[in-house]
Tab-separated table of C-alpha atoms in Angstrom:
chain	number	residue	atom	x	y	z
A	323	MET	CA	79.562	-27.460	203.037
A	324	PRO	CA	81.489	-30.604	202.080
A	325	SER	CA	85.198	-30.790	202.758
A	326	PRO	CA	87.596	-30.333	199.805
A	327	ASP	CA	88.637	-33.999	200.074
A	328	VAL	CA	85.147	-35.251	199.357
A	329	VAL	CA	84.195	-35.616	195.703
A	330	PRO	CA	80.538	-34.730	195.233
A	331	ASP	CA	78.168	-37.329	193.900
A	332	THR	CA	77.572	-36.325	190.271
A	333	THR	CA	74.369	-38.323	190.087
A	334	ASP	CA	72.791	-35.749	192.367
A	335	PHE	CA	71.167	-32.965	190.278
A	336	ALA	CA	72.040	-30.180	192.742
A	337	ALA	CA	75.685	-31.263	192.873
A	338	ARG	CA	75.941	-31.254	189.066
A	339	ALA	CA	74.428	-27.751	188.960
A	340	ARG	CA	77.028	-26.509	191.466
A	341	LEU	CA	79.852	-28.016	189.404
A	342	ARG	CA	78.511	-26.466	186.208
A	343	ARG	CA	78.385	-22.997	187.782
A	344	CYS	CA	81.980	-23.288	188.969
A	345	GLY	CA	83.320	-25.084	185.901
A	346	GLY	CA	83.697	-22.138	183.447
A	347	PHE	CA	82.054	-21.336	180.135
A	348	THR	CA	80.267	-23.728	177.825
A	349	LEU	CA	81.163	-24.010	174.166
A	350	LEU	CA	77.860	-22.371	173.237
A	351	GLU	CA	78.588	-19.353	175.433
A	352	LEU	CA	82.021	-18.952	173.865
A	353	LEU	CA	80.567	-19.186	170.351
A	354	VAL	CA	77.983	-16.505	171.149
A	355	VAL	CA	80.710	-14.152	172.400
A	356	ILE	CA	82.844	-14.804	169.286
A	357	VAL	CA	79.879	-14.059	167.009
A	358	ILE	CA	79.163	-10.801	168.849
A	359	ILE	CA	82.820	-9.733	168.575
A	360	GLY	CA	82.776	-10.600	164.870
A	361	LEU	CA	79.663	-8.499	164.288
A	362	LEU	CA	81.168	-5.535	166.116
A	363	ALA	CA	84.400	-5.835	164.132
A	364	GLY	CA	82.367	-5.986	160.915
A	365	LEU	CA	80.682	-2.711	161.801
A	366	VAL	CA	83.752	-0.840	163.053
A	367	ALA	CA	86.462	-1.993	160.601
A	368	PRO	CA	84.980	-0.425	157.426
A	369	ARG	CA	84.666	2.939	159.147
A	370	TYR	CA	88.233	2.749	160.426
A	371	PHE	CA	89.729	1.722	157.080
A	372	GLY	CA	87.703	4.399	155.291
A	373	GLN	CA	89.413	6.968	157.491
A	374	VAL	CA	92.840	5.554	156.612
A	375	GLY	CA	92.113	6.105	152.909
A	376	LYS	CA	91.024	9.691	153.525
A	377	SER	CA	94.178	10.266	155.560
A	378	ASN	CA	96.372	9.079	152.686
A	379	VAL	CA	94.686	11.540	150.320
A	380	LYS	CA	95.248	14.377	152.810
A	381	ILE	CA	98.897	13.367	153.207
A	382	ALA	CA	99.393	13.380	149.426
A	383	LYS	CA	97.820	16.843	149.126
A	384	ALA	CA	100.056	18.170	151.919
A	385	GLN	CA	103.177	16.656	150.342
A	386	ILE	CA	102.328	18.130	146.937
A	387	ASP	CA	101.822	21.526	148.581
A	388	SER	CA	105.216	21.236	150.287
A	389	LEU	CA	106.905	20.184	147.033
A	390	GLU	CA	105.294	23.143	145.238
A	391	LYS	CA	106.790	25.535	147.792
A	392	ALA	CA	110.213	23.945	147.343
A	393	LEU	CA	109.850	24.192	143.544
A	394	ASP	CA	109.000	27.886	143.848
A	395	GLN	CA	112.065	28.500	146.030
A	396	TYR	CA	114.220	26.607	143.503
A	397	ARG	CA	112.848	28.821	140.724
A	398	LEU	CA	113.583	31.996	142.688
A	399	ASP	CA	117.220	30.920	143.146
A	400	VAL	CA	117.949	29.305	139.776
A	401	GLY	CA	115.611	31.301	137.541
A	402	ALA	CA	113.666	28.295	136.229
A	403	TYR	CA	111.965	25.168	137.491
A	404	PRO	CA	113.886	21.873	137.284
A	405	THR	CA	113.526	20.137	133.937
A	406	SER	CA	111.530	16.923	133.660
A	407	GLU	CA	114.847	15.067	133.325
A	408	GLN	CA	116.218	16.618	136.530
A	409	GLY	CA	112.933	15.893	138.244
A	410	LEU	CA	112.082	16.508	141.864
A	411	GLN	CA	115.484	15.165	142.937
A	412	ALA	CA	116.870	18.594	141.948
A	413	LEU	CA	115.212	19.927	145.098
A	414	PHE	CA	117.520	17.833	147.292
A	415	THR	CA	120.608	17.160	145.169
A	416	LYS	CA	122.311	19.788	143.001
A	417	PRO	CA	121.859	18.989	139.312
A	418	ALA	CA	124.832	19.233	136.956
A	419	ASN	CA	125.304	22.561	135.134
A	420	VAL	CA	123.055	24.578	137.476
A	421	GLU	CA	124.943	27.679	138.626
A	422	LYS	CA	122.747	29.381	141.234
A	423	TRP	CA	121.458	26.294	143.061
A	424	ASP	CA	121.289	27.164	146.766
A	425	GLY	CA	119.665	24.021	148.138
A	426	PRO	CA	118.807	21.624	149.363
A	427	TYR	CA	115.247	22.882	149.192
A	428	LEU	CA	113.915	19.920	151.176
A	429	LYS	CA	115.135	18.639	154.553
A	430	LYS	CA	114.965	15.035	153.323
A	431	PRO	CA	114.934	13.379	149.884
A	432	VAL	CA	111.644	13.559	147.980
A	433	PRO	CA	109.224	11.183	149.717
A	434	PRO	CA	107.109	8.693	147.794
A	435	ASP	CA	103.372	9.258	147.779
A	436	PRO	CA	101.412	7.557	150.590
A	437	TRP	CA	100.975	4.475	148.384
A	438	GLY	CA	104.723	4.037	147.890
A	439	ARG	CA	105.067	5.396	144.343
A	440	ALA	CA	107.075	8.395	143.159
A	441	TYR	CA	105.289	11.673	142.519
A	442	LEU	CA	105.077	12.520	138.833
A	443	TYR	CA	106.592	15.810	137.629
A	444	LYS	CA	106.369	17.267	134.138
A	445	LEU	CA	107.841	20.512	132.771
A	446	PRO	CA	106.349	22.203	130.866
A	447	GLY	CA	103.048	21.158	132.326
A	448	ASP	CA	99.777	20.591	130.515
A	449	HIS	CA	97.823	22.452	133.222
A	450	SER	CA	100.272	25.071	134.545
A	451	GLU	CA	103.982	25.874	134.340
A	452	TYR	CA	104.644	22.383	135.684
A	453	ASP	CA	102.457	19.414	136.566
A	454	LEU	CA	102.999	17.607	139.859
A	455	TYR	CA	100.693	14.707	140.694
A	456	SER	CA	100.070	11.238	142.094
A	457	TYR	CA	97.735	8.684	140.550
A	458	GLY	CA	96.237	7.823	143.968
A	459	SER	CA	95.832	4.409	145.540
A	460	ASP	CA	95.288	2.501	142.292
A	461	GLY	CA	98.345	3.936	140.496
A	462	GLN	CA	96.255	4.518	137.353
A	463	PRO	CA	95.073	7.775	135.743
A	464	GLY	CA	91.563	8.859	136.748
A	465	GLY	CA	89.526	7.160	139.419
A	466	THR	CA	87.247	8.255	142.223
A	467	GLY	CA	87.545	8.454	145.989
A	468	GLU	CA	90.901	7.219	147.263
A	469	SER	CA	91.772	6.098	143.724
A	470	ALA	CA	91.370	9.630	142.346
A	471	ASP	CA	94.451	11.467	141.155
A	472	ILE	CA	95.910	14.099	143.481
A	473	THR	CA	97.319	17.025	141.511
A	474	SER	CA	99.014	20.379	141.955
A	475	TRP	CA	96.293	22.066	139.905
A	476	GLY	CA	93.395	20.515	141.854
A	477	VAL	CA	91.667	18.630	139.034
A	478	ALA	CA	92.148	14.943	138.254
A	479	VAL	CA	94.582	14.042	135.476
A	480	ALA	CA	92.953	12.936	132.233
A	481	GLY	CA	95.399	10.576	130.561
A	482	ALA	CA	98.629	12.244	131.713
A	483	THR	CA	101.807	10.310	131.129
A	484	GLN	CA	104.603	9.487	133.510
């Protein structure tokens, strides 16, 4: 074995082969690894992001269910649901001219839907005593999948207004 002070003769084929083995990765090897990582990310990312969308829909359904329970408790105390003008804020902050309010009916102010928009509340409702809904990820009435409306009555809104 040559001493560390001696520089090997690079004209010798065997010496060049030893240097290449000890020298690291070639550009081609790095490109192959990057392509493989890119392919794996292309296969995994759509599945992951699809799950995020489904999670947002489940969160919206759970929040609507929680708001419905708070609305029912409000009605038991006050004798009526909050008006459309009072809105869902009446569950956290006492509205003016409401005698028997015994809230707050929520631990925190009304959260936005998972897409950052306010839940829509209408009294009287078109589908039940009140309508409580979110327009989904697209913020527009109708839609399918993650863009579908999430409602308190379980069926997508057909042209409901804010």
